[in-house]
Every structure is written in C-alpha cells, then in structure tokens.
XYZ file of C-alpha atoms in Angstrom:
672
model
C 0.000 0.000 0.000
C 1.268 3.513 -0.870
C 1.497 5.705 2.201
C -0.012 9.222 1.999
C 2.336 12.204 2.046
C 0.037 14.724 3.757
C -2.349 15.069 6.653
C -4.311 11.999 5.571
C -1.643 9.946 7.321
C -3.969 10.054 10.355
C -6.191 7.534 8.553
C -3.450 4.915 8.857
C -3.756 4.788 12.634
C -6.787 3.010 14.057
C -7.288 3.197 17.823
C -10.037 0.663 18.464
C -11.620 -2.114 16.442
C -9.910 -4.875 14.477
C -7.212 -3.861 12.033
C -7.834 -5.138 8.524
C -5.759 -8.038 7.260
C -3.766 -5.637 5.028
C -3.539 -2.773 7.547
C -0.143 -1.084 7.029
C 0.215 -0.243 10.750
C -0.221 -3.790 12.073
C 2.785 -4.795 14.185
C 3.605 -8.475 14.631
C 4.231 -9.879 18.085
C 5.438 -13.208 19.453
C 1.767 -14.152 19.816
C 1.341 -14.184 16.010
C 3.795 -17.034 15.517
C 2.804 -18.774 18.764
C -0.888 -18.916 17.852
C -0.181 -19.981 14.272
C 2.185 -22.762 15.389
C -0.247 -24.030 18.039
C -3.104 -24.208 15.533
C -0.874 -25.998 13.025
C -0.156 -28.535 15.781
C -3.961 -28.948 16.199
C -3.901 -27.508 19.709
C -6.970 -25.862 21.163
C -5.984 -22.294 22.112
C -7.298 -19.400 24.111
C -6.259 -15.753 23.994
C -7.692 -14.263 27.182
C -6.599 -10.750 28.019
C -7.862 -7.248 28.742
C -9.702 -5.161 26.181
C -7.934 -3.237 23.414
C -4.912 -5.542 23.472
C -5.246 -6.484 19.803
C -6.871 -9.917 20.208
C -9.238 -9.498 17.257
C -6.514 -8.021 15.038
C -4.328 -11.007 15.894
C -7.173 -13.329 14.917
C -7.591 -11.575 11.548
C -3.900 -11.927 10.724
C -3.637 -15.590 11.722
C -6.876 -16.462 9.900
C -5.562 -14.981 6.659
C -2.307 -16.887 7.042
C -4.119 -20.195 7.659
C -6.599 -19.688 4.829
C -3.697 -19.078 2.479
C -2.552 -22.599 3.319
C -5.935 -24.215 2.687
C -7.233 -24.336 6.263
C -10.995 -23.756 6.601
C -11.583 -20.949 9.134
C -14.600 -19.156 10.533
C -14.822 -16.396 13.134
C -17.844 -16.227 15.438
C -18.431 -12.916 17.229
C -20.537 -13.843 20.247
C -21.838 -10.281 20.609
C -23.589 -10.581 17.236
C -25.648 -13.543 18.445
C -26.959 -11.517 21.386
C -26.837 -12.009 25.128
C -29.882 -10.200 26.532
C -33.203 -11.983 27.138
C -32.507 -14.802 24.697
C -33.533 -18.435 25.144
C -30.912 -21.180 25.062
C -32.488 -22.851 22.026
C -32.472 -19.644 19.989
C -28.967 -18.726 21.103
C -27.497 -22.079 20.070
C -29.477 -21.896 16.805
C -27.840 -18.520 16.170
C -24.425 -20.030 16.912
C -25.052 -22.874 14.434
C -26.262 -20.376 11.817
C -23.071 -18.316 12.274
C -20.960 -21.443 11.751
C -22.909 -22.455 8.650
C -22.502 -18.961 7.217
C -18.854 -18.622 8.223
C -17.918 -21.879 6.505
C -20.174 -21.004 3.522
C -22.394 -24.046 3.975
C -25.630 -22.060 3.579
C -26.344 -22.689 -0.154
C -26.204 -26.459 0.285
C -27.540 -26.612 3.830
C -31.173 -25.914 4.803
C -30.666 -24.774 8.395
C -34.360 -24.282 9.228
C -35.322 -27.774 8.139
C -32.283 -29.281 9.848
C -33.146 -27.589 13.152
C -36.727 -28.870 12.946
C -35.399 -32.402 12.461
C -33.201 -32.019 15.573
C -35.924 -30.687 17.901
C -35.699 -33.800 20.066
C -32.105 -32.850 21.029
C -31.014 -30.304 23.627
C -29.459 -27.099 22.230
C -25.884 -28.165 23.002
C -26.560 -31.606 21.506
C -27.762 -29.886 18.335
C -24.465 -28.011 18.170
C -22.561 -31.277 18.575
C -24.656 -32.995 15.912
C -24.064 -30.101 13.500
C -20.301 -30.193 13.936
C -20.019 -33.985 13.686
C -22.622 -34.771 11.004
C -22.524 -31.634 8.892
C -19.396 -29.549 9.332
C -16.799 -32.318 9.556
C -18.549 -34.241 6.779
C -18.853 -31.427 4.245
C -15.394 -29.950 4.932
C -12.516 -32.366 4.513
C -9.579 -30.039 5.248
C -8.544 -28.875 8.739
C -11.203 -26.742 10.436
C -10.508 -23.853 12.844
C -13.315 -22.097 14.725
C -12.379 -18.719 16.241
C -14.850 -17.688 18.966
C -14.349 -13.974 19.674
C -15.729 -11.897 22.592
C -16.182 -15.149 24.517
C -16.773 -13.260 27.771
C -20.141 -12.092 26.390
C -21.636 -15.497 27.219
C -21.093 -14.787 30.936
C -24.052 -12.369 30.861
C -26.500 -14.852 29.302
C -29.562 -15.655 31.410
C -28.986 -19.410 31.167
C -25.981 -21.543 32.228
C -23.216 -21.652 29.619
C -21.017 -24.275 31.279
C -22.407 -26.758 28.743
C -20.841 -24.813 25.871
C -17.326 -25.016 27.289
C -17.661 -28.585 28.472
C -18.792 -29.373 24.908
C -15.689 -27.670 23.487
C -13.542 -29.678 25.871
C -15.426 -32.831 24.826
C -14.557 -32.122 21.175
C -10.899 -32.285 22.165
C -11.426 -35.544 24.070
C -13.334 -37.025 21.108
C -10.090 -37.205 19.144
C -9.337 -40.525 20.829
C -12.529 -42.163 19.536
C -13.287 -40.269 16.306
C -10.316 -39.334 14.063
C -12.418 -36.675 12.306
C -12.129 -34.503 15.410
C -8.359 -34.324 14.870
C -9.162 -31.865 12.073
C -11.151 -29.583 14.392
C -9.524 -26.833 16.455
C -11.108 -24.104 18.598
C -9.566 -20.729 19.440
C -11.283 -18.718 22.199
C -10.676 -14.980 22.517
C -12.020 -12.607 25.157
C -11.735 -10.906 28.520
C -11.972 -13.805 30.953
C -9.975 -16.450 32.782
C -10.234 -20.211 32.200
C -11.931 -20.453 35.605
C -14.715 -18.152 34.348
C -15.591 -20.496 31.500
C -16.855 -23.375 33.682
C -18.270 -21.926 36.888
C -19.956 -25.039 38.263
C -17.376 -26.311 40.766
C -18.822 -29.830 40.574
C -17.776 -30.104 36.922
C -14.321 -30.550 35.472
C -12.809 -27.075 34.834
C -11.889 -25.863 31.373
C -8.405 -27.318 31.392
C -7.625 -28.059 27.753
C -5.776 -25.913 25.301
C -2.806 -23.625 25.220
C -2.801 -20.082 26.568
C -1.388 -17.523 24.128
C 0.177 -14.578 25.929
C -0.219 -11.094 24.448
C 2.597 -8.648 25.080
C 2.962 -5.020 24.076
C 4.365 -3.808 20.767
C 8.170 -3.796 20.568
C 10.160 -1.030 18.905
C 12.392 -3.427 16.974
C 9.283 -4.816 15.225
C 7.414 -1.523 14.882
C 8.800 -0.427 11.496
C 5.247 -0.203 10.079
C 4.482 2.537 12.611
C 7.711 4.386 11.812
C 6.830 4.330 8.102
C 3.307 5.575 8.829
C 4.722 8.500 10.856
C 7.344 9.352 8.210
C 5.146 11.441 5.845
C 4.409 13.893 8.663
C 7.488 13.903 10.913
C 11.179 14.431 10.310
C 12.167 12.158 13.206
C 9.533 9.361 13.260
C 11.713 6.730 14.975
C 12.580 9.004 17.901
C 8.934 10.044 18.305
C 7.790 6.413 18.265
C 10.329 5.502 20.940
C 8.965 8.284 23.135
C 5.385 7.113 22.511
C 6.282 3.533 23.451
C 7.898 4.909 26.600
C 4.435 6.154 27.561
C 2.380 3.151 26.402
C 4.784 0.199 26.872
C 3.431 -0.985 23.527
C -0.234 -1.200 24.588
C -1.747 -1.482 21.071
C -4.744 0.832 21.453
C -2.831 3.608 23.222
C 0.086 3.338 20.790
C -2.222 3.790 17.783
C -4.036 6.619 19.585
C -0.876 8.561 20.423
C 0.520 8.081 16.932
C -2.651 9.557 15.466
C -2.614 12.378 18.032
C 0.976 13.284 17.155
C 0.161 13.354 13.440
C -2.949 15.492 14.012
C -1.112 18.012 16.192
C 2.079 18.353 14.113
C 3.049 20.366 11.067
C 4.319 18.410 8.082
C 8.077 17.937 8.323
C 8.164 18.858 12.010
C 10.831 17.568 14.368
C 9.248 16.730 17.718
C 11.292 16.625 20.902
C 10.531 14.200 23.723
C 9.379 17.158 25.796
C 6.856 18.089 23.118
C 5.477 14.538 23.010
C 5.332 14.416 26.816
C 3.423 17.697 26.906
C 0.991 16.429 24.274
C 0.267 13.239 26.208
C -0.185 15.119 29.469
C -2.530 17.785 28.119
C -4.495 15.766 25.547
C -4.826 12.396 27.309
C -4.152 12.548 31.052
C -5.326 15.970 32.232
C -9.106 16.138 32.792
C -9.561 12.795 31.032
C -12.977 12.223 32.596
C -14.440 15.238 30.786
C -13.039 14.327 27.354
C -15.345 12.688 24.817
C -12.812 10.256 23.315
C -11.618 8.533 26.481
C -13.880 5.459 26.387
C -10.830 3.224 26.752
C -9.951 4.739 30.128
C -13.589 4.735 31.232
C -13.795 1.025 30.430
C -10.821 0.304 32.705
C -12.356 2.368 35.498
C -15.745 0.694 35.106
C -14.258 -2.799 35.189
C -12.548 -2.074 38.515
C -15.492 -0.328 40.177
C -18.488 -2.181 38.690
C -18.745 -4.735 41.507
C -18.853 -2.870 44.808
C -18.242 -6.101 46.741
C -14.874 -6.557 45.018
C -13.920 -2.979 44.162
C -12.458 -2.258 47.591
C -10.095 -5.226 47.342
C -8.991 -4.364 43.795
C -8.339 -0.772 44.788
C -6.437 -1.954 47.851
C -4.129 -4.148 45.759
C -3.631 -1.419 43.173
C -2.865 1.077 45.939
C -0.079 -1.211 47.160
C 1.270 -1.466 43.581
C 1.411 2.338 43.357
C 3.037 2.726 46.760
C 5.615 -0.056 46.386
C 6.190 0.059 42.626
C 5.253 -3.639 42.350
C 3.850 -6.483 44.461
C 4.440 -10.242 44.131
C 2.098 -11.826 41.602
C 0.244 -14.767 43.164
C -2.512 -15.408 40.549
C -5.222 -14.767 43.140
C -8.726 -14.071 41.757
C -8.394 -10.411 42.731
C -5.051 -10.020 40.989
C -6.424 -11.802 37.905
C -9.421 -9.440 37.883
C -7.069 -6.463 38.128
C -5.012 -7.820 35.225
C -8.109 -8.271 33.081
C -8.942 -4.603 33.575
C -5.710 -3.868 31.676
C -4.453 -1.519 34.385
C -1.629 -3.797 35.560
C 0.552 -6.525 34.062
C 2.462 -9.449 35.516
C 6.153 -9.107 34.743
C 8.881 -11.411 36.096
C 6.697 -12.538 38.986
C 5.666 -9.003 39.934
C 2.414 -7.113 39.430
C 3.051 -3.574 38.203
C 1.257 -0.675 36.494
C 1.118 -1.379 32.752
C 2.389 1.991 31.554
C 2.950 5.653 32.333
C -0.360 6.720 30.783
C -2.322 4.513 33.158
C -0.108 5.545 36.057
C -0.805 9.208 35.284
C -4.566 8.744 34.957
C -5.163 6.187 37.699
C -2.851 7.746 40.255
C -2.920 7.863 44.055
C -5.486 10.692 44.073
C -7.805 8.651 41.853
C -7.498 5.647 44.185
C -8.217 7.764 47.262
C -11.255 9.355 45.626
C -12.590 5.970 44.480
C -12.096 4.469 47.928
C -13.657 7.558 49.483
C -16.797 7.047 47.395
C -16.953 3.405 48.474
C -16.096 3.731 52.172
C -18.409 5.346 54.674
C -15.241 6.071 56.696
C -13.080 7.376 53.848
C -12.014 10.622 55.525
C -11.178 8.889 58.810
C -8.988 6.155 57.306
C -7.177 8.637 55.048
C -6.262 10.765 58.058
C -5.247 7.668 60.055
C -2.996 6.394 57.255
C -1.632 9.907 56.738
C -0.498 9.943 60.363
C 1.413 6.724 59.885
C -1.348 4.832 61.751
C -0.591 6.874 64.895
C -3.577 9.250 65.187
C -5.964 7.191 67.302
C -8.504 10.007 67.317
C -9.331 9.061 63.706
C -10.352 5.519 64.646
C -14.041 4.623 64.789
C -15.973 3.978 67.982
C -19.495 3.184 69.037
C -22.234 3.329 66.403
C -19.839 4.593 63.711
C -17.767 1.420 64.144
C -20.858 -0.783 64.094
C -22.089 0.874 60.864
C -18.657 0.497 59.225
C -18.434 -3.178 60.167
C -21.905 -3.785 58.760
C -20.921 -2.120 55.465
C -17.681 -4.106 55.239
C -19.281 -7.538 55.675
C -19.406 -9.478 52.393
C -16.908 -7.215 50.611
C -13.335 -7.920 49.553
C -11.532 -4.921 51.013
C -7.903 -3.964 51.016
C -5.534 -4.889 53.853
C -5.471 -1.268 55.037
C -9.242 -1.311 55.547
C -9.059 -4.421 57.715
C -6.176 -2.974 59.713
C -8.163 0.240 60.262
C -11.289 -1.620 61.384
C -9.292 -3.948 63.639
C -7.478 -0.999 65.222
C -10.828 0.751 65.723
C -12.314 -2.323 67.353
C -9.299 -2.698 69.640
C -9.557 0.943 70.700
C -13.259 0.503 71.335
C -12.512 -2.464 73.588
C -9.877 -0.478 75.428
C -12.528 2.138 76.141
C -14.743 -0.600 77.567
C -11.861 -1.841 79.721
C -11.273 1.697 80.969
C -14.960 1.935 81.836
C -14.678 -1.346 83.715
C -11.748 0.041 85.691
C -13.966 2.946 86.709
C -16.642 0.406 87.607
C -14.126 -1.379 89.827
C -13.543 1.852 91.745
C -17.301 2.263 92.111
C -17.549 -1.309 93.324
C -14.980 -0.581 96.028
C -17.064 2.359 97.231
C -20.175 0.171 97.192
C -18.332 -2.540 99.128
C -17.406 -0.033 101.829
C -21.017 1.136 101.856
C -22.109 -2.469 102.312
C -19.865 -2.857 105.343
C -21.296 0.329 106.765
C -24.796 -0.925 105.952
C -24.177 -4.099 107.909
C -23.145 -2.028 110.928
C -26.248 0.099 110.529
C -28.360 -3.039 110.222
C -27.044 -4.391 113.531
C -27.781 -1.092 115.214
C -31.243 -1.020 113.637
C -32.071 -4.444 115.047
C -31.049 -3.338 118.502
C -33.177 -0.234 118.206
C -36.108 -2.260 116.874
C -36.180 -4.239 120.085
C -36.958 -1.043 121.973
C -40.042 -0.651 119.724
C -40.040 3.130 119.518
C -40.743 5.208 116.453
C -37.137 6.159 115.897
C -36.421 2.473 115.756
C -38.751 2.167 112.757
C -36.927 4.959 110.950
C -33.625 3.220 111.629
C -35.068 0.047 110.176
C -35.924 1.910 106.975
C -32.335 3.118 106.825
C -31.082 -0.403 107.493
C -33.256 -1.809 104.688
C -31.885 0.817 102.319
C -28.371 -0.172 103.296
C -29.167 -3.830 102.585
C -30.412 -2.892 99.085
C -27.244 -0.887 98.440
C -25.141 -3.797 99.589
C -27.016 -6.144 97.261
C -26.533 -3.820 94.292
C -22.841 -3.614 95.124
C -22.581 -7.401 95.072
C -24.462 -7.699 91.799
C -22.411 -4.931 90.196
C -19.186 -6.625 91.215
C -20.435 -9.921 89.808
C -21.512 -8.250 86.523
C -18.214 -6.400 86.214
C -16.210 -9.603 86.683
C -18.285 -11.355 84.026
C -17.987 -8.481 81.554
C -14.276 -8.130 82.293
C -13.737 -11.825 81.469
C -15.624 -11.440 78.194
C -13.727 -8.296 77.234
C -10.430 -10.086 77.803
C -11.606 -12.943 75.556
C -12.817 -10.508 72.894
C -9.558 -8.553 72.980
C -7.598 -11.760 72.419
C -9.934 -12.653 69.552
C -9.367 -9.268 67.922
C -5.597 -9.704 68.153
C -5.784 -13.223 66.728
C -7.977 -12.071 63.834
C -5.654 -9.136 63.086
C -2.713 -11.535 63.030
C -4.574 -13.752 60.546
C -5.171 -10.752 58.292
C -1.467 -9.903 58.298
C -0.623 -13.506 57.331
C -2.859 -13.626 54.260
C -0.286 -12.212 51.846
C 2.586 -14.349 53.160
C 1.015 -17.692 54.134
C -2.569 -18.194 52.972
C -2.905 -21.654 54.516
C -1.812 -20.586 58.004
C -3.954 -17.454 57.717
C -6.992 -19.635 57.013
C -6.209 -21.873 59.994
C -5.838 -18.862 62.312
C -9.037 -17.306 60.987
C -10.944 -20.576 61.495
C -9.723 -20.828 65.092
C -10.798 -17.249 65.793
C -14.158 -17.945 64.140
C -14.740 -21.014 66.318
C -13.975 -19.049 69.479
C -16.299 -16.271 68.329
C -19.061 -18.820 67.763
C -18.647 -19.964 71.354
C -19.007 -16.408 72.666
C -22.048 -15.758 70.455
C -23.707 -18.982 71.652
C -23.106 -17.957 75.272
C -24.692 -14.607 74.589
C -27.672 -16.179 72.865
C -28.171 -18.584 75.784
C -28.036 -15.659 78.208
C -30.772 -13.971 76.183
C -32.794 -17.174 76.003
C -32.460 -17.459 72.228
C -33.003 -20.706 70.342
C -29.564 -21.436 68.909
C -30.811 -23.293 65.828
C -32.629 -20.213 64.601
C -30.563 -17.635 66.476
C -29.392 -14.628 64.465
C -27.837 -11.871 66.529
C -27.638 -8.388 65.025
C -24.139 -7.229 64.109
C -24.194 -4.704 66.923
C -24.595 -7.551 69.425
C -21.536 -9.515 68.262
C -18.741 -9.274 70.846
C -16.158 -9.232 68.021
C -16.369 -8.872 64.249
C -12.728 -9.000 63.109
C -12.790 -12.838 63.087
C -15.618 -12.649 60.548
C -13.549 -10.273 58.396
C -10.410 -12.361 58.610
C -12.222 -15.618 57.818
C -14.055 -14.069 54.866
C -10.836 -12.588 53.537
C -8.855 -15.815 53.981
C -11.532 -17.837 52.210
C -11.736 -15.371 49.330
C -7.964 -15.288 48.886
C -7.137 -18.971 49.348
C -6.193 -20.517 46.024
C -7.416 -23.812 44.611
C -4.483 -25.381 42.800
C -4.839 -27.933 40.082
C -1.647 -29.963 39.827
C -1.033 -31.552 36.385
C 0.277 -34.673 38.088
C 0.299 -37.456 35.505
C -0.134 -37.937 31.787
C -3.428 -39.796 32.291
C -5.707 -40.866 35.144
C -4.670 -40.440 38.793
C -5.864 -43.395 40.892
C -4.747 -42.447 44.367
C -3.466 -39.502 46.401
C -2.209 -39.384 49.990
C -0.995 -36.581 52.243
C 1.870 -37.224 54.628
C 0.796 -36.968 58.304
C 2.504 -33.579 58.699
C 0.659 -32.220 55.665
C 3.883 -31.212 53.911
C 4.066 -33.810 51.118
C 1.443 -35.134 48.698
C 1.979 -38.487 46.949
C 0.068 -39.349 43.745
C -0.085 -42.555 41.723
C -1.441 -42.910 38.210
C -1.918 -44.828 34.981
C 1.587 -44.028 33.754
C 3.116 -46.259 36.457
C 4.846 -43.437 38.268
C 4.546 -42.042 41.780
C 5.066 -38.309 42.228
C 5.785 -36.300 45.348
C 4.593 -32.685 45.667
C 5.000 -29.912 48.217
C 2.019 -28.500 50.090
C 1.574 -25.665 47.553
C 1.830 -27.926 44.506
C 5.525 -27.637 43.638
C 6.994 -30.908 42.262
C 9.541 -32.625 44.544
C 10.377 -35.940 42.917
C 9.092 -38.563 40.480
C 9.474 -42.217 41.533
C 9.673 -44.804 38.759
C 7.503 -47.430 40.460
C 7.413 -49.732 37.386
C 4.116 -51.142 38.582
C 2.285 -50.554 35.275
C -0.707 -48.754 36.808
C -0.275 -47.496 40.395
C -3.599 -48.120 42.128
C -2.831 -47.029 45.682
C -0.422 -44.829 47.661
C -0.367 -44.528 51.453
C 1.901 -42.975 54.095
C 2.841 -44.677 57.346
C 1.518 -42.991 60.520
C 4.953 -41.494 61.284
C 5.306 -40.170 57.740
C 8.672 -41.874 57.210
C 7.545 -44.588 54.772
C 5.361 -44.541 51.661
C 3.690 -47.733 50.374
C 2.519 -48.084 46.759
C 0.468 -50.848 45.160
C -0.079 -51.518 41.480
C -1.478 -53.745 38.762
C 1.620 -55.978 38.771
C 0.601 -57.338 42.177
C 3.517 -55.826 44.076
C 3.771 -53.434 46.992
C 6.794 -51.141 47.154
C 8.085 -49.275 50.169
C 9.830 -45.903 49.833
C 11.589 -43.603 52.250
C 10.392 -40.139 53.145
C 12.377 -38.507 50.332
C 11.582 -41.179 47.743
C 14.465 -43.642 48.078
C 13.386 -47.286 47.431
C 13.394 -49.558 50.507
C 11.808 -52.879 49.611
C 9.542 -54.643 47.101
C 6.926 -57.094 48.379
C 5.325 -59.535 45.940
C 1.916 -59.314 47.527
C -0.387 -61.204 45.165
C -0.926 -62.143 41.555
C -3.537 -59.489 40.728
C -3.821 -55.758 41.273
C -3.158 -54.202 44.668
C -5.845 -51.647 45.407
C-alpha cells in the first residue's frame, strides 16, 4: 500500500476495532507465531486478556495466514448472536447459523429444516450434531473455529457451562473419532479459564494452550515508523517516546501516533518534551471530561463495577502504586485487576502497565474511588496519613458498628481491615477503661455495704426497743441492705464483663494476626481465621443462651456480636485462598495421599509413576515405580515410609524422600 504524504496519514492509525488483514500499521508480536504454530499442531488455544490488546486483530492476521494454506476458518463474534433476554435454544441456533454462514455451507444446507429435524435434542446436543454430522462431513480439510468476545456469554440468562464442556469434549473425542483431529477451537475474550466453567462440581476448562499477548516492541514496529514518516522528520525518535508512555499497549500506541500526526506540522521535528506535553494535556489531564476517552472509562468501570470486590482491587492497586510492584500470586483479585488492563504481571511481579495509566489512575484517583466506596473514607485517610498513629481518627461506638456492617461481604484492602481492627481494639480499650472505673465504684459500694451491715445491727437493737425512731432506723437499714445487694451484683456483673472483654480482645488480636498472614502464608492465615471464628461462635452462643435465644434459629444483630474481626479475617482468607490444580500425571490419577505432617502429597497414576509434591503444589520428585498402573499410595503414621500398590501385584516401600526400601510380591492381581 502507498502511504499518503500529507495530513491523511492520520487515517493509517486506528485506535479501536480490528485492524484489517492488510492494515499497514499492524505490528507483529510473538503471539502471532505462537498462535499460528499451536493451531498448526492442532492444539486448542485461548487468547484471554484485557480489552484493546489487539486480540481481534491477531485473529484476523492468523486467519488470513491459515486460509492461504488451505485451512478452513470461521470467526464467530458472540456479541452478534446476542446475550440479553434470549432463550438457550435460539442462542445455540444462532451459533449454528453463524458457523454455517462462516464456513459457507448455507447454499447447500437448509438450516431451518435441519433444526426442525433435531428438535428432540437439547441445544448443546444440536451443536454437537451439526459439527459432527454436517461440518466435519462437508469440509474435509482442517477446520478452525475462532470464537471472539467469549466473555459475552457470561451475561446470558442461562448456564453456559455446557458450551465449554462441549468444546472440551470435542478435544477428548479425538481418541474415539479421528475426524475430530481436524477440528480446532480458538477462544478470545476478557476472561480467565476459571470463568468459562463456573460449576465447581464439573471438570474445569483445562484443555488448550494459553497464548500470551505482550505489548508492541520497537524493533518490530517499522510499520508505525513508516506511517509517521510522511508527517514527521524524526519518526523513529517520536515512536520511541510514545512507546515509553504506552509500553506498547496497542490501542494507546495507535491513539498517540494519530494524536501526534494530528497536532504536528508536516516535516516537524518533535522533541521528547513536546510529546510528553501532548500526552499530558491531551490524554491525562481532565480525562474524565473528554469525549474520546472510552478506553480509560472502560478500565475504570471494570474495577469499580462490583462494589463487593472494588475495595479489594483498589487496595491491591494502591499497594502497587506505593511499592512500585507487588508479588504476583494469581489470586482471583489479581487476575481481575489484570483483566482490567491496568496492571501486568512481569517477572513474577504485578506492576502498572504503563505511564499513561499511572498518570490517569494515580494515588489521588485511588483515594477518591475508595472515598466514594467507604463510609469512613475521611477517617482512614487521616489515620494512614499519620502513619497509623492518630488514634482520634479511629471509629468507635455506632460509627464502628455501621462500618463493620458495610464491610461484611466485601473484599476490602488490607489497610481497611487494619483500620477496622485498630478501631475495634480501641473501642474495647474504652470498655476496659470503663470497667476500671466500675471497679472503683464497686470498692465504694463494698465499703457502703460494710457500713450498711453495721447500721443493720444497730437497727435491730433499736427495733427491740419498739419506739418510732427504731422504725426509721429500720428503713435506713433496709436501704443499706439494698445498696449492699446492688454492690454485690455490680461486682459480679463487672467480673463477668471483664472476662468477656479479655476474651474478645484476644480474639481481635488473633484475627488481626490472621489478616497480616494472608499475603505471606494463605494456609496458616486460614487456619488462624478458622480458630478465631470457632472461638467467636462460642461467645455468640453464650450470649444467645443468656438472652434465652433458640440457637438453631438464632441470628444476633451485628451490633450484638462481641467481636467482628474474626468474621472479616475468615471471609478474607476464604476469598484469597487458592485452589491449585496440579497436572500430576499424563493420564488418570488413581490415588493420592498426604503425609501426616501435611507437607508432602503423593500421587499414583496410569503411567506407572509415583510423584511427590509440596504442600503448595511444587513438584519434589518422580518415583519410577514400574508397577504398570499405580492403584494405591499410602503414608505410614509417622510419615517416614510410603507404600505403593499396582497392577503388577507388588507393593513397594519408599523412604520419606523417595528412596526405594523394599519390594513385596503381595499377590498375583492388582493391589488396590
């Protein structure tokens, strides 16, 4: 294509939407070759990343390359089928119609009649029948189905787990039906594999190869340099400065290139300072009031759309800003933050994607967003600003109760939990101080009781004389007895309350400790939170019994809970704990066994091997059991010996670290 030599060069840059197959400003990345090679190897693939990362443009380029080699390809845009108020049968019919049209089967294929003939099947079965009996029959060459905007199915009003389990089943069908070896799926969208099959009782979507999308690199960006050349005298230097702002984020790179061309005179030489000023004034400053900042609004909306999770995402991002980077642990919250596009995982660290995002979504933006979410935004900001020293900013009384009620059920940042825990601890200290005052009052009442007893003795003596003054003394003596009784009851109540406050204070400290452990040791944090939760349950049950409540149906109001931090810590630990799927063996796993200390997991499978794993899933050692299929693995009670049994009828004994000890020929058939 001939590049324009005047202001029309702006037309070459396309921020947003898929670039055409022959777009002169398309820049190849490692993902281009990786996706092409994986498809050629008949691997199922998924390209799951944030918006505006060039997923659709990548699909267009790879499709053209495959079609040039005789591969039959079709692209299905899920958004075109619809996702609002649509029945499952109609939605799957629309999906089948898109496939028939994409593979140009329509002239020879009567879809309406075919669907009527398949009415006895469920919608997903109809899709399977179409692929097996129509698509793979009429098309003899390799078939690739690109499913774009896959995250759109997550908003359908019927379960879509069946769709992804069907796609996985197509992969598994290769063993039984060779025709399926010609079929490959490529999924593209803003989601994680865990999002695709949400029913935890079903096998997760665990087939296929993930294709990573990185930013554009300067050494491959010659197309952009050539597109800038008609307008600028120093296009390479300008592009380097632009990439310094965007880190190669495709949408922003195209946008800034177009902006530079629009704002520059033909033949101009732009300094880095001029480019910096342009980015600051035209993109970052007052971005919320600009009409063409939908990309930034999308990032903001994705972070703030779910109020239950927004606090946690903002808390993590706040730590990234303050520390420069935080360890990447693949937690659901960190994955959600990555899918917003705001941060990237780089060399095991989570960091802000680029300077543009850092300038727009800065510390002030985080504080304002948190302030809109938190009912205690001003108080926590002042407390953090004082280095956590200004105790006057902590919440007490009804304000604390209201804040705790708002926080329940939300994934907040660590700073929020620290603030609430510190507030609760201060509130308890106030109660303890009040109890100390009560103790002093009790001492006065005790002295009054002693005096009352003296007065009572005198009153009895006077009563024996049976004069009127005696009666008055008796009234005084009775009053003294009442005072003495109140003093005794008050002392008893104070002791009981003091004991409970001490228990609650210890609970608060234990829960705060669990919160601090979450980022360093999730398992221990969960254990600590569970222990605190159990102790809290005991206190709540005692309180309910005191009130005469029926425990089975008992629901105390939040204000009546003696401690709430254990609830926070347990909720946070449960939401952060990671489920790990260990790809242990090449085929079926028949048996697993934890060592008594919980530090080592042993697995045995169809491949005849025994594997040892650490508690977090890291591989330790593979034992060549040579038992054909290993049916059973079991640790000794002291954890020093592992026994394995297999189809060859033998039992083998291994040491703690996997060294062979002895082979026992147990029987002639399998050892289960």
